[in-house]
Coordinates of C-alpha atoms in Angstrom, one line a residue:
M274 CA -16.8 24.1 -54.2
F275 CA -19.2 26.4 -52.3
S276 CA -21.8 26.5 -49.6
T277 CA -25.3 27.7 -49.6
K278 CA -24.2 30.8 -47.6
E279 CA -21.6 31.6 -50.2
A280 CA -24.2 31.2 -53.0
A281 CA -26.6 33.5 -51.2
R282 CA -23.8 36.2 -50.9
K283 CA -23.5 36.0 -54.7
G284 CA -27.2 36.5 -55.1
L285 CA -28.3 32.9 -55.7
T286 CA -31.5 31.7 -53.9
F287 CA -32.1 28.1 -52.8
Y288 CA -34.5 27.8 -55.7
D289 CA -31.7 28.8 -58.2
L290 CA -29.4 26.2 -56.7
R291 CA -32.1 23.5 -57.0
K292 CA -32.6 24.4 -60.6
M293 CA -28.9 24.3 -61.3
V294 CA -28.7 20.8 -59.7
E295 CA -31.6 19.6 -61.8
N296 CA -30.0 21.0 -65.0
G297 CA -26.7 19.4 -64.2
A298 CA -24.7 22.6 -64.0
V299 CA -24.0 22.0 -60.3
H300 CA -23.6 18.8 -58.2
K301 CA -24.8 18.6 -54.7
I302 CA -22.0 17.0 -52.7
A303 CA -23.6 17.1 -49.2
R304 CA -26.1 19.1 -47.3
G305 CA -25.3 22.7 -48.0
L306 CA -22.3 22.0 -50.2
Y307 CA -22.2 22.3 -54.0
Q308 CA -19.6 21.9 -56.8
A309 CA -19.5 22.9 -60.4
A310 CA -20.4 19.9 -62.7
E311 CA -17.1 20.1 -64.7
A312 CA -14.9 19.9 -61.6
D313 CA -13.4 16.6 -60.4
F314 CA -14.0 15.4 -56.9
S315 CA -10.6 14.4 -55.6
D316 CA -9.3 13.6 -52.1
E317 CA -8.4 17.3 -51.8
E318 CA -11.9 18.2 -52.6
A319 CA -13.3 15.7 -50.1
Y320 CA -11.0 17.2 -47.4
T321 CA -12.2 20.7 -48.2
A322 CA -15.8 19.6 -48.2
A323 CA -15.4 17.9 -44.9
S324 CA -13.7 20.9 -43.4
L325 CA -16.5 23.2 -44.6
Q326 CA -19.1 20.8 -43.1
I327 CA -17.5 20.6 -39.7
G328 CA -16.3 24.2 -39.3
S329 CA -13.0 25.4 -38.0
P330 CA -10.8 24.4 -36.3
N331 CA -10.3 20.9 -37.6
A332 CA -7.5 18.8 -39.2
I333 CA -7.5 15.8 -41.5
C334 CA -5.9 13.0 -39.4
L335 CA -5.2 9.3 -38.9
V336 CA -6.4 7.0 -41.8
S337 CA -7.2 9.9 -44.2
A338 CA -3.8 11.4 -43.5
L339 CA -2.1 8.0 -43.9
A340 CA -3.8 7.6 -47.2
H341 CA -2.7 11.2 -48.2
Y342 CA 0.9 10.3 -47.5
Q343 CA 0.5 7.0 -49.2
L344 CA 1.2 5.0 -46.1
A345 CA -2.2 3.1 -46.0
D346 CA -3.1 0.2 -48.2
A347 CA -6.9 0.8 -47.8
I348 CA -8.7 3.8 -49.1
P349 CA -10.8 5.3 -46.3
K350 CA -14.5 5.4 -46.8
R351 CA -14.8 8.4 -44.5
V352 CA -12.7 11.5 -44.0
W353 CA -11.1 11.3 -40.5
M354 CA -10.9 14.7 -38.8
M355 CA -9.4 15.8 -35.5
V356 CA -11.7 18.3 -33.7
D357 CA -12.3 19.7 -30.3
A358 CA -14.1 17.4 -27.8
S359 CA -17.3 19.5 -27.9
K360 CA -17.9 19.0 -31.7
R361 CA -20.4 16.6 -33.1
T362 CA -21.5 15.6 -36.6
K363 CA -24.4 14.0 -38.3
Y364 CA -22.6 13.5 -41.6
R365 CA -21.9 9.9 -42.3
N366 CA -19.0 10.6 -44.6
I367 CA -16.9 12.1 -41.7
R368 CA -15.3 10.2 -38.8
L369 CA -14.4 12.5 -35.9
L370 CA -11.4 12.1 -33.6
R371 CA -12.6 14.3 -30.7
T372 CA -9.8 15.4 -28.4
R373 CA -9.7 17.7 -25.4
N374 CA -6.3 19.2 -26.3
P375 CA -5.8 19.0 -30.1
R376 CA -2.6 21.2 -30.0
W377 CA -3.4 23.0 -33.3
N378 CA 0.1 24.6 -33.3
I379 CA 2.1 21.4 -33.3
G380 CA 2.4 19.3 -36.5
I381 CA -0.5 20.8 -38.4
E382 CA 0.0 21.8 -42.0
K383 CA -2.3 24.5 -43.5
K384 CA -3.3 23.7 -47.1
E385 CA -5.7 25.6 -49.2
G386 CA -9.2 24.8 -47.9
Y387 CA -8.2 22.4 -45.1
W388 CA -5.6 21.6 -42.4
I389 CA -3.9 18.2 -42.3
T390 CA -1.6 16.6 -39.7
S391 CA 2.1 16.4 -40.8
L392 CA 3.6 13.1 -41.7
E393 CA 5.4 12.8 -38.3
R394 CA 2.3 13.8 -36.3
T395 CA 0.1 11.4 -38.3
L396 CA 2.5 8.5 -37.5
V397 CA 2.6 9.5 -33.8
D398 CA -1.2 9.7 -33.7
A399 CA -1.5 6.4 -35.4
I400 CA 0.4 4.7 -32.6
I401 CA -1.5 6.7 -29.9
Y402 CA -4.9 5.9 -31.4
R403 CA -4.1 2.4 -32.6
R404 CA -7.2 1.0 -30.9
L405 CA -9.3 3.1 -33.3
I406 CA -7.5 2.3 -36.6
G407 CA -5.9 -1.0 -35.6
T408 CA -2.3 -1.9 -34.5
N409 CA -1.6 -3.5 -37.9
V410 CA -2.4 -0.3 -39.8
A411 CA -0.2 1.8 -37.5
M412 CA 2.7 -0.6 -37.6
E413 CA 2.5 -1.0 -41.4
A414 CA 2.5 2.8 -41.8
L415 CA 5.6 3.0 -39.5
R416 CA 7.4 0.4 -41.5
K417 CA 6.6 2.0 -44.8
A418 CA 7.7 5.5 -43.5
N419 CA 10.9 4.0 -42.1
K420 CA 11.6 2.2 -45.4
N421 CA 11.1 5.4 -47.5
S422 CA 13.2 7.6 -45.1
P423 CA 15.2 6.2 -42.2
A424 CA 15.5 9.7 -40.8
T425 CA 11.8 9.6 -40.1
L426 CA 12.3 7.9 -36.7
G427 CA 14.4 10.8 -35.4
R428 CA 11.7 13.2 -36.4
L429 CA 9.0 11.0 -34.9
V430 CA 10.8 11.1 -31.6
D431 CA 11.0 14.9 -31.8
M432 CA 7.3 15.1 -32.6
A433 CA 6.4 12.7 -29.8
K434 CA 8.3 14.8 -27.3
K435 CA 6.6 18.0 -28.5
L436 CA 3.2 16.3 -28.0
K437 CA 4.4 14.9 -24.7
V438 CA 3.6 11.3 -25.6
Y439 CA 7.1 9.9 -26.1
H440 CA 6.7 7.4 -23.3
R441 CA 3.6 5.9 -25.1
I442 CA 5.3 5.4 -28.4
Q443 CA 8.8 4.4 -27.3
P444 CA 8.2 0.6 -27.3
Y445 CA 6.9 0.7 -30.8
L446 CA 9.9 2.7 -32.1
E447 CA 12.3 0.4 -30.3
A448 CA 10.6 -2.6 -32.0
L449 CA 11.2 -1.0 -35.4
A450 CA 14.9 -0.1 -34.8

């Protein structure tokens, strides 16, 4: 996957890119993003594309992260991304979670091409932002995570304390226990 800027650095013009798309050698994924025709477009590729479209810093979060960790039943139509409060997007394939204090150094895993919230941070965020994704989705994800690994609740408490939101998720954790 590459952007028009990266193509220009390699010596390709916009005309060259357009011809490559017409010939089927390259697929246009989104405005300014291209991918070789033989490459598959997986979730990982969608995350990388969304990260390139939005610009750094950003992290895959909430429903997209729940799907990544196989804790959501539904496949998200858009890529959910945590960004600074000042960021905006016109891309319809991306749903922004704009926050004033994203705390990039707590519970963010750096993968190749994108950042994603850790399992524990994803579950804490799901409870905190349950009005955006639905209480049922958040509670089902908590149940699945607790069923797969009972030690997850202890790590959730630690993450909530690091993020200073333990008082907000405590009733939900007590309901699970």
